[in-house]
PDB file of C-alpha atoms and ligand atoms in Angstrom:
ATOM      1  CA  MET A   1    -286.042  -6.784 194.546  1.00  0.00           C
ATOM      2  CA  SER A   2    -288.734  -9.179 195.687  1.00  0.00           C
ATOM      3  CA  ILE A   3    -290.034 -12.696 195.359  1.00  0.00           C
ATOM      4  CA  THR A   4    -293.293 -13.401 193.522  1.00  0.00           C
ATOM      5  CA  GLU A   5    -296.158 -15.530 194.855  1.00  0.00           C
ATOM      6  CA  ALA A   6    -295.399 -18.112 192.129  1.00  0.00           C
ATOM      7  CA  GLN A   7    -291.748 -18.294 193.242  1.00  0.00           C
ATOM      8  CA  LYS A   8    -292.833 -18.737 196.896  1.00  0.00           C
ATOM      9  CA  LYS A   9    -295.165 -21.565 195.842  1.00  0.00           C
ATOM     10  CA  GLN A  10    -292.382 -23.250 193.884  1.00  0.00           C
ATOM     11  CA  LEU A  11    -290.016 -23.036 196.870  1.00  0.00           C
ATOM     12  CA  ASP A  12    -292.681 -24.407 199.199  1.00  0.00           C
ATOM     13  CA  GLU A  13    -293.738 -27.265 196.926  1.00  0.00           C
ATOM     14  CA  GLN A  14    -290.580 -28.141 194.961  1.00  0.00           C
ATOM     15  CA  GLY A  15    -288.074 -26.899 197.556  1.00  0.00           C
ATOM     16  CA  CYS A  16    -285.814 -25.369 194.914  1.00  0.00           C
ATOM     17  CA  ILE A  17    -285.670 -22.592 192.341  1.00  0.00           C
ATOM     18  CA  VAL A  18    -283.337 -21.021 189.778  1.00  0.00           C
ATOM     19  CA  ILE A  19    -283.002 -17.238 190.182  1.00  0.00           C
ATOM     20  CA  PRO A  20    -281.850 -15.962 186.778  1.00  0.00           C
ATOM     21  CA  ASP A  21    -279.330 -13.208 185.990  1.00  0.00           C
ATOM     22  CA  VAL A  22    -277.938 -12.553 189.456  1.00  0.00           C
ATOM     23  CA  LEU A  23    -274.310 -12.088 188.350  1.00  0.00           C
ATOM     24  CA  SER A  24    -273.099 -10.085 185.343  1.00  0.00           C
ATOM     25  CA  ASP A  25    -270.671 -11.540 182.794  1.00  0.00           C
ATOM     26  CA  GLU A  26    -267.854  -9.447 184.335  1.00  0.00           C
ATOM     27  CA  GLU A  27    -268.656 -10.755 187.826  1.00  0.00           C
ATOM     28  CA  ILE A  28    -268.800 -14.357 186.608  1.00  0.00           C
ATOM     29  CA  GLU A  29    -265.374 -14.036 185.012  1.00  0.00           C
ATOM     30  CA  MET A  30    -263.890 -12.220 188.027  1.00  0.00           C
ATOM     31  CA  TYR A  31    -265.175 -14.759 190.585  1.00  0.00           C
ATOM     32  CA  ARG A  32    -264.258 -17.809 188.487  1.00  0.00           C
ATOM     33  CA  GLU A  33    -260.734 -16.583 187.913  1.00  0.00           C
ATOM     34  CA  ASP A  34    -260.268 -15.689 191.571  1.00  0.00           C
ATOM     35  CA  ILE A  35    -261.621 -18.989 192.931  1.00  0.00           C
ATOM     36  CA  LEU A  36    -259.377 -20.983 190.589  1.00  0.00           C
ATOM     37  CA  ARG A  37    -256.393 -18.782 191.546  1.00  0.00           C
ATOM     38  CA  ILE A  38    -256.972 -19.325 195.283  1.00  0.00           C
ATOM     39  CA  ALA A  39    -257.575 -23.056 194.714  1.00  0.00           C
ATOM     40  CA  GLU A  40    -254.207 -23.331 192.968  1.00  0.00           C
ATOM     41  CA  GLU A  41    -252.464 -21.359 195.741  1.00  0.00           C
ATOM     42  CA  GLU A  42    -254.030 -23.610 198.379  1.00  0.00           C
ATOM     43  CA  LYS A  43    -252.868 -26.679 196.458  1.00  0.00           C
ATOM     44  CA  GLN A  44    -249.323 -25.308 196.308  1.00  0.00           C
ATOM     45  CA  SER A  45    -249.310 -24.481 200.028  1.00  0.00           C
ATOM     46  CA  GLY A  46    -250.709 -27.879 201.004  1.00  0.00           C
ATOM     47  CA  SER A  47    -253.896 -26.437 202.562  1.00  0.00           C
ATOM     48  CA  ALA A  48    -256.279 -27.409 199.730  1.00  0.00           C
ATOM     49  CA  LEU A  49    -259.559 -29.070 200.718  1.00  0.00           C
ATOM     50  CA  ARG A  50    -259.712 -31.697 197.987  1.00  0.00           C
ATOM     51  CA  HIS A  51    -262.705 -34.059 197.634  1.00  0.00           C
ATOM     52  CA  SER A  52    -264.429 -36.422 195.144  1.00  0.00           C
ATOM     53  CA  ASN A  53    -261.438 -38.776 194.931  1.00  0.00           C
ATOM     54  CA  ASP A  54    -259.154 -35.782 194.327  1.00  0.00           C
ATOM     55  CA  HIS A  55    -261.404 -34.518 191.513  1.00  0.00           C
ATOM     56  CA  GLY A  56    -262.870 -31.551 193.357  1.00  0.00           C
ATOM     57  CA  GLN A  57    -261.930 -28.764 195.746  1.00  0.00           C
ATOM     58  CA  HIS A  58    -263.606 -26.440 198.203  1.00  0.00           C
ATOM     59  CA  VAL A  59    -262.298 -22.914 198.705  1.00  0.00           C
ATOM     60  CA  ARG A  60    -263.830 -21.777 201.975  1.00  0.00           C
ATOM     61  CA  TRP A  61    -264.095 -18.687 204.208  1.00  0.00           C
ATOM     62  CA  LEU A  62    -264.533 -16.395 201.196  1.00  0.00           C
ATOM     63  CA  PRO A  63    -265.204 -13.170 203.189  1.00  0.00           C
ATOM     64  CA  ASN A  64    -261.664 -13.511 204.577  1.00  0.00           C
ATOM     65  CA  LYS A  65    -260.181 -14.144 201.119  1.00  0.00           C
ATOM     66  CA  GLY A  66    -261.211 -10.989 199.266  1.00  0.00           C
ATOM     67  CA  GLU A  67    -263.405  -7.921 199.355  1.00  0.00           C
ATOM     68  CA  ILE A  68    -265.081  -9.058 196.111  1.00  0.00           C
ATOM     69  CA  TYR A  69    -266.985 -11.697 198.107  1.00  0.00           C
ATOM     70  CA  ASP A  70    -268.697  -9.119 200.369  1.00  0.00           C
ATOM     71  CA  LYS A  71    -271.308  -8.598 197.666  1.00  0.00           C
ATOM     72  CA  LEU A  72    -272.646 -12.147 198.034  1.00  0.00           C
ATOM     73  CA  VAL A  73    -273.445 -11.860 201.733  1.00  0.00           C
ATOM     74  CA  ALA A  74    -276.518  -9.614 201.436  1.00  0.00           C
ATOM     75  CA  HIS A  75    -277.318  -9.678 197.723  1.00  0.00           C
ATOM     76  CA  PRO A  76    -280.653  -7.884 197.123  1.00  0.00           C
ATOM     77  CA  LYS A  77    -281.709 -10.327 194.370  1.00  0.00           C
ATOM     78  CA  VAL A  78    -281.179 -13.358 196.600  1.00  0.00           C
ATOM     79  CA  MET A  79    -282.067 -12.230 200.136  1.00  0.00           C
ATOM     80  CA  PRO A  80    -285.892 -12.327 199.592  1.00  0.00           C
ATOM     81  CA  PHE A  81    -285.662 -16.023 198.726  1.00  0.00           C
ATOM     82  CA  PHE A  82    -283.719 -16.837 201.894  1.00  0.00           C
ATOM     83  CA  GLU A  83    -286.110 -14.664 203.909  1.00  0.00           C
ATOM     84  CA  HIS A  84    -289.073 -16.606 202.554  1.00  0.00           C
ATOM     85  CA  LEU A  85    -287.550 -19.908 203.679  1.00  0.00           C
ATOM     86  CA  LEU A  86    -285.730 -18.884 206.889  1.00  0.00           C
ATOM     87  CA  GLY A  87    -287.428 -15.735 208.195  1.00  0.00           C
ATOM     88  CA  PRO A  88    -286.313 -12.092 208.119  1.00  0.00           C
ATOM     89  CA  ASP A  89    -283.555 -12.572 210.717  1.00  0.00           C
ATOM     90  CA  TYR A  90    -281.756 -15.487 209.027  1.00  0.00           C
ATOM     91  CA  THR A  91    -277.955 -15.721 209.215  1.00  0.00           C
ATOM     92  CA  LEU A  92    -275.050 -16.930 207.112  1.00  0.00           C
ATOM     93  CA  SER A  93    -273.735 -20.401 207.928  1.00  0.00           C
ATOM     94  CA  THR A  94    -270.895 -20.605 205.354  1.00  0.00           C
ATOM     95  CA  LEU A  95    -269.632 -18.695 202.323  1.00  0.00           C
ATOM     96  CA  THR A  96    -267.589 -21.055 200.247  1.00  0.00           C
ATOM     97  CA  SER A  97    -267.218 -22.548 196.763  1.00  0.00           C
ATOM     98  CA  ASN A  98    -267.128 -25.887 195.006  1.00  0.00           C
ATOM     99  CA  ILE A  99    -264.965 -26.837 192.041  1.00  0.00           C
ATOM    100  CA  ILE A 100    -265.822 -30.084 190.251  1.00  0.00           C
ATOM    101  CA  ASP A 101    -262.915 -31.254 188.111  1.00  0.00           C
ATOM    102  CA  PRO A 102    -263.171 -33.261 184.883  1.00  0.00           C
ATOM    103  CA  GLY A 103    -263.440 -36.932 185.824  1.00  0.00           C
ATOM    104  CA  ALA A 104    -265.253 -36.317 189.140  1.00  0.00           C
ATOM    105  CA  PRO A 105    -267.808 -39.044 189.926  1.00  0.00           C
ATOM    106  CA  ASP A 106    -271.384 -38.461 191.134  1.00  0.00           C
ATOM    107  CA  GLY A 107    -271.374 -37.387 194.776  1.00  0.00           C
ATOM    108  CA  GLY A 108    -273.485 -39.087 197.451  1.00  0.00           C
ATOM    109  CA  TYR A 109    -276.925 -37.710 198.274  1.00  0.00           C
ATOM    110  CA  HIS A 110    -277.155 -35.641 201.462  1.00  0.00           C
ATOM    111  CA  VAL A 111    -279.256 -33.053 203.248  1.00  0.00           C
ATOM    112  CA  ASP A 112    -277.414 -30.060 204.650  1.00  0.00           C
ATOM    113  CA  ASN A 113    -276.064 -29.368 208.115  1.00  0.00           C
ATOM    114  CA  VAL A 114    -277.815 -29.483 210.690  1.00  0.00           C
ATOM    115  CA  LEU A 115    -280.409 -31.791 209.204  1.00  0.00           C
ATOM    116  CA  GLY A 116    -278.013 -34.696 208.630  1.00  0.00           C
ATOM    117  CA  GLY A 117    -277.582 -35.060 212.412  1.00  0.00           C
ATOM    118  CA  MET A 118    -281.282 -34.830 213.274  1.00  0.00           C
ATOM    119  CA  PRO A 119    -283.714 -37.703 213.777  1.00  0.00           C
ATOM    120  CA  GLU A 120    -286.580 -38.282 211.370  1.00  0.00           C
ATOM    121  CA  PRO A 121    -289.102 -36.936 210.752  1.00  0.00           C
ATOM    122  CA  LEU A 122    -287.136 -33.810 209.835  1.00  0.00           C
ATOM    123  CA  PRO A 123    -288.867 -30.552 210.779  1.00  0.00           C
ATOM    124  CA  SER A 124    -291.851 -29.633 208.615  1.00  0.00           C
ATOM    125  CA  PHE A 125    -290.427 -26.156 207.969  1.00  0.00           C
ATOM    126  CA  PRO A 126    -286.998 -25.125 206.576  1.00  0.00           C
ATOM    127  CA  LEU A 127    -284.145 -24.743 209.067  1.00  0.00           C
ATOM    128  CA  VAL A 128    -281.350 -24.244 206.514  1.00  0.00           C
ATOM    129  CA  ALA A 129    -281.208 -23.195 202.864  1.00  0.00           C
ATOM    130  CA  ASN A 130    -278.399 -23.379 200.351  1.00  0.00           C
ATOM    131  CA  SER A 131    -277.547 -21.464 197.179  1.00  0.00           C
ATOM    132  CA  LEU A 132    -275.139 -22.232 194.358  1.00  0.00           C
ATOM    133  CA  TRP A 133    -273.997 -19.238 192.319  1.00  0.00           C
ATOM    134  CA  LEU A 134    -273.182 -20.676 188.904  1.00  0.00           C
ATOM    135  CA  LEU A 135    -269.874 -19.540 187.398  1.00  0.00           C
ATOM    136  CA  ASP A 136    -270.301 -21.987 184.505  1.00  0.00           C
ATOM    137  CA  ASP A 137    -273.402 -23.141 182.666  1.00  0.00           C
ATOM    138  CA  PHE A 138    -274.479 -26.232 184.613  1.00  0.00           C
ATOM    139  CA  THR A 139    -275.482 -29.267 182.534  1.00  0.00           C
ATOM    140  CA  PRO A 140    -276.142 -32.949 183.237  1.00  0.00           C
ATOM    141  CA  GLU A 141    -272.708 -33.614 181.678  1.00  0.00           C
ATOM    142  CA  ASN A 142    -270.473 -31.219 183.623  1.00  0.00           C
ATOM    143  CA  GLY A 143    -271.549 -31.876 187.210  1.00  0.00           C
ATOM    144  CA  GLY A 144    -274.896 -30.056 187.290  1.00  0.00           C
ATOM    145  CA  THR A 145    -276.219 -30.516 190.830  1.00  0.00           C
ATOM    146  CA  ARG A 146    -278.308 -33.691 191.251  1.00  0.00           C
ATOM    147  CA  HIS A 147    -281.386 -33.095 193.378  1.00  0.00           C
ATOM    148  CA  VAL A 148    -284.805 -34.526 194.189  1.00  0.00           C
ATOM    149  CA  PRO A 149    -287.461 -31.779 193.968  1.00  0.00           C
ATOM    150  CA  GLY A 150    -290.262 -32.016 196.530  1.00  0.00           C
ATOM    151  CA  ILE A 151    -288.620 -34.641 198.736  1.00  0.00           C
ATOM    152  CA  HIS A 152    -288.422 -32.179 201.656  1.00  0.00           C
ATOM    153  CA  LEU A 153    -292.176 -32.744 202.123  1.00  0.00           C
ATOM    154  CA  GLN A 154    -291.445 -36.347 203.115  1.00  0.00           C
ATOM    155  CA  GLN A 155    -289.225 -35.150 206.022  1.00  0.00           C
ATOM    156  CA  ILE A 156    -286.704 -37.951 205.485  1.00  0.00           C
ATOM    157  CA  LYS A 157    -282.926 -38.186 205.024  1.00  0.00           C
ATOM    158  CA  PRO A 158    -281.116 -40.203 202.360  1.00  0.00           C
ATOM    159  CA  PRO A 159    -279.908 -43.460 203.892  1.00  0.00           C
ATOM    160  CA  ALA A 160    -276.074 -43.479 204.074  1.00  0.00           C
ATOM    161  CA  GLY A 161    -274.560 -44.393 200.714  1.00  0.00           C
ATOM    162  CA  THR A 162    -277.615 -43.385 198.643  1.00  0.00           C
ATOM    163  CA  THR A 163    -276.438 -42.409 195.159  1.00  0.00           C
ATOM    164  CA  GLN A 164    -279.655 -42.640 193.146  1.00  0.00           C
ATOM    165  CA  HIS A 165    -283.305 -41.653 193.285  1.00  0.00           C
ATOM    166  CA  PRO A 166    -285.981 -42.269 190.612  1.00  0.00           C
ATOM    167  CA  ASP A 167    -287.116 -38.607 190.744  1.00  0.00           C
ATOM    168  CA  GLU A 168    -283.594 -37.204 190.446  1.00  0.00           C
ATOM    169  CA  VAL A 169    -283.014 -34.089 188.316  1.00  0.00           C
ATOM    170  CA  ARG A 170    -279.568 -32.974 187.102  1.00  0.00           C
ATOM    171  CA  LEU A 171    -279.467 -29.197 187.123  1.00  0.00           C
ATOM    172  CA  SER A 172    -279.361 -27.399 183.783  1.00  0.00           C
ATOM    173  CA  ALA A 173    -279.052 -23.642 184.307  1.00  0.00           C
ATOM    174  CA  SER A 174    -277.098 -20.706 182.928  1.00  0.00           C
ATOM    175  CA  LYS A 175    -274.014 -19.204 184.480  1.00  0.00           C
ATOM    176  CA  GLY A 176    -274.847 -16.091 186.459  1.00  0.00           C
ATOM    177  CA  SER A 177    -277.986 -17.678 187.895  1.00  0.00           C
ATOM    178  CA  VAL A 178    -278.418 -18.890 191.475  1.00  0.00           C
ATOM    179  CA  PHE A 179    -279.845 -22.310 192.327  1.00  0.00           C
ATOM    180  CA  LEU A 180    -281.432 -21.868 195.753  1.00  0.00           C
ATOM    181  CA  PHE A 181    -282.945 -24.726 197.727  1.00  0.00           C
ATOM    182  CA  ASN A 182    -284.332 -25.900 201.038  1.00  0.00           C
ATOM    183  CA  GLY A 183    -281.496 -27.808 202.763  1.00  0.00           C
ATOM    184  CA  ALA A 184    -283.860 -30.768 203.192  1.00  0.00           C
ATOM    185  CA  ILE A 185    -283.790 -31.415 199.440  1.00  0.00           C
ATOM    186  CA  TRP A 186    -281.562 -34.430 198.798  1.00  0.00           C
ATOM    187  CA  HIS A 187    -278.712 -33.234 196.592  1.00  0.00           C
ATOM    188  CA  SER A 188    -275.128 -33.722 195.490  1.00  0.00           C
ATOM    189  CA  ALA A 189    -272.761 -32.540 192.781  1.00  0.00           C
ATOM    190  CA  GLY A 190    -272.928 -34.619 189.608  1.00  0.00           C
ATOM    191  CA  ALA A 191    -270.175 -36.355 187.667  1.00  0.00           C
ATOM    192  CA  ASN A 192    -268.155 -34.094 185.380  1.00  0.00           C
ATOM    193  CA  LYS A 193    -267.741 -35.831 182.027  1.00  0.00           C
ATOM    194  CA  THR A 194    -266.376 -32.742 180.233  1.00  0.00           C
ATOM    195  CA  ASP A 195    -262.817 -31.409 180.036  1.00  0.00           C
ATOM    196  CA  ARG A 196    -263.525 -28.138 181.903  1.00  0.00           C
ATOM    197  CA  GLN A 197    -263.840 -27.466 185.642  1.00  0.00           C
ATOM    198  CA  ARG A 198    -267.369 -26.672 186.887  1.00  0.00           C
ATOM    199  CA  VAL A 199    -267.270 -23.866 189.445  1.00  0.00           C
ATOM    200  CA  ALA A 200    -269.893 -22.503 191.857  1.00  0.00           C
ATOM    201  CA  LEU A 201    -269.889 -20.107 194.778  1.00  0.00           C
ATOM    202  CA  ILE A 202    -271.941 -21.380 197.713  1.00  0.00           C
ATOM    203  CA  CYS A 203    -273.850 -19.195 200.151  1.00  0.00           C
ATOM    204  CA  PHE A 204    -275.394 -21.422 202.825  1.00  0.00           C
ATOM    205  CA  CYS A 205    -277.780 -19.885 205.393  1.00  0.00           C
ATOM    206  CA  CYS A 206    -279.723 -20.906 208.481  1.00  0.00           C
ATOM    207  CA  ARG A 207    -282.386 -19.687 210.864  1.00  0.00           C
ATOM    208  CA  SER A 208    -281.023 -17.276 213.467  1.00  0.00           C
ATOM    209  CA  TYR A 209    -281.368 -19.853 216.272  1.00  0.00           C
ATOM    210  CA  ILE A 210    -279.385 -22.564 214.454  1.00  0.00           C
ATOM    211  CA  LYS A 211    -275.643 -22.809 215.143  1.00  0.00           C
ATOM    212  CA  PRO A 212    -273.855 -21.784 211.894  1.00  0.00           C
ATOM    213  CA  MET A 213    -271.060 -24.003 210.529  1.00  0.00           C
ATOM    214  CA  PHE A 214    -268.532 -21.135 210.363  1.00  0.00           C
ATOM    215  CA  ASP A 215    -267.848 -18.932 213.393  1.00  0.00           C
ATOM    216  CA  PHE A 216    -267.769 -15.571 211.630  1.00  0.00           C
ATOM    217  CA  VAL A 217    -268.243 -13.730 214.943  1.00  0.00           C
ATOM    218  CA  HIS A 218    -264.826 -14.840 216.185  1.00  0.00           C
ATOM    219  CA  PHE A 219    -262.888 -15.530 212.987  1.00  0.00           C
ATOM    220  CA  LEU A 220    -263.927 -12.906 210.462  1.00  0.00           C
ATOM    221  CA  LYS A 221    -260.830 -10.830 209.665  1.00  0.00           C
ATOM    222  CA  PRO A 222    -260.978  -7.309 211.206  1.00  0.00           C
ATOM    223  CA  GLU A 223    -260.875  -5.703 207.746  1.00  0.00           C
ATOM    224  CA  ALA A 224    -263.847  -7.823 206.586  1.00  0.00           C
ATOM    225  CA  LEU A 225    -265.778  -6.832 209.701  1.00  0.00           C
ATOM    226  CA  GLU A 226    -264.930  -3.179 209.132  1.00  0.00           C
ATOM    227  CA  ARG A 227    -266.424  -3.375 205.635  1.00  0.00           C
ATOM    228  CA  ALA A 228    -269.656  -4.969 206.893  1.00  0.00           C
ATOM    229  CA  THR A 229    -272.923  -3.001 206.805  1.00  0.00           C
ATOM    230  CA  PRO A 230    -275.394  -3.503 209.695  1.00  0.00           C
ATOM    231  CA  ILE A 231    -277.288  -6.087 207.604  1.00  0.00           C
ATOM    232  CA  MET A 232    -274.062  -7.943 206.851  1.00  0.00           C
ATOM    233  CA  ARG A 233    -273.160  -7.920 210.575  1.00  0.00           C
ATOM    234  CA  ARG A 234    -276.532  -9.499 211.320  1.00  0.00           C
ATOM    235  CA  LEU A 235    -275.902 -12.101 208.620  1.00  0.00           C
ATOM    236  CA  TYR A 236    -272.471 -12.846 210.107  1.00  0.00           C
ATOM    237  CA  GLY A 237    -274.333 -13.669 213.324  1.00  0.00           C
ATOM    238  CA  PHE A 238    -273.524 -10.683 215.535  1.00  0.00           C
ATOM    239  CA  ASP A 239    -277.201 -10.125 216.416  1.00  0.00           C
ATOM    240  CA  SER A 240    -277.956 -13.738 217.335  1.00  0.00           C
ATOM    241  CA  GLN A 241    -275.275 -14.543 219.920  1.00  0.00           C
ATOM    242  CA  PRO A 242    -275.831 -16.168 223.317  1.00  0.00           C
ATOM    243  CA  ARG A 243    -275.817 -13.547 226.068  1.00  0.00           C
ATOM    244  CA  PRO A 244    -272.700 -12.719 228.098  1.00  0.00           C
ATOM    245  CA  PRO A 245    -272.919 -12.731 231.946  1.00  0.00           C
ATOM    246  CA  ASP A 246    -275.026  -9.908 233.505  1.00  0.00           C
TER     247      ASP A 246
HETATM  248  O1  AKG B 301    -271.629 -28.223 194.080  1.00  0.00           O
HETATM  249  C1  AKG B 301    -272.684 -28.844 194.006  1.00  0.00           C
HETATM  250  O2  AKG B 301    -273.252 -29.102 192.935  1.00  0.00           O
HETATM  251  C2  AKG B 301    -273.359 -29.352 195.278  1.00  0.00           C
HETATM  252  C3  AKG B 301    -272.871 -28.698 196.524  1.00  0.00           C
HETATM  253  C4  AKG B 301    -273.384 -29.365 197.765  1.00  0.00           C
HETATM  254  O3  AKG B 301    -273.678 -30.538 197.766  1.00  0.00           O
HETATM  255  C5  AKG B 301    -273.513 -28.622 199.006  1.00  0.00           C
HETATM  256  O4  AKG B 301    -273.173 -27.430 199.069  1.00  0.00           O
HETATM  257  O5  AKG B 301    -274.031 -29.193 200.007  1.00  0.00           O
END
């Protein structure tokens, strides 16, 4: 699998792209069912990470929650897009998911970790890149991700509390596709005005010299590490660690 020159240009200029047909219908159904099952279990056990005024939930640390999530870590249809933005030695920062419940309001605009904590101007090249793996068709009505194409070129962050932008787009894309974007694109989940949950898997990556958000090196379960190929180990960060004493 590869990335075309036109796709590279779109990522450079717009900062975002939809990669079609990454997941099969069977995979979509399997992942959606499993994420909703884990979300319910986490609610019952009191460990749920609820958000959006209790109208949304994150299920995080997916590699530790099932072998089925291994496939997302080094997916051949998606890796070339991350490599274009972050270089050939990029690493995984998080592997998580986002459920937007009916009634959820628009989220607040943000850029992704680590950019939110950096001074402006933000770097002129991508440090982090995010990808949403759509387990439902995304529409402007059901929480389709709001984003501002091209704003990464301005190297600015949304002022705290920003909820609108004149150039905003609400993502419309088919389930099974992946919406991949430069982390400097202002974005947020949209309001869900339908009666069905909107579900996405999220694979968030960074350059090898950026500190990832999740410490896979120390907290990946032994069985998940055992299943990892050399490329997956690199993505989990094992090849980009600070050195131990001589
Ligand atoms: O779920 C969405 O539509 C947006 C997710 C998001 O804002 C993020 O991963 O930073």
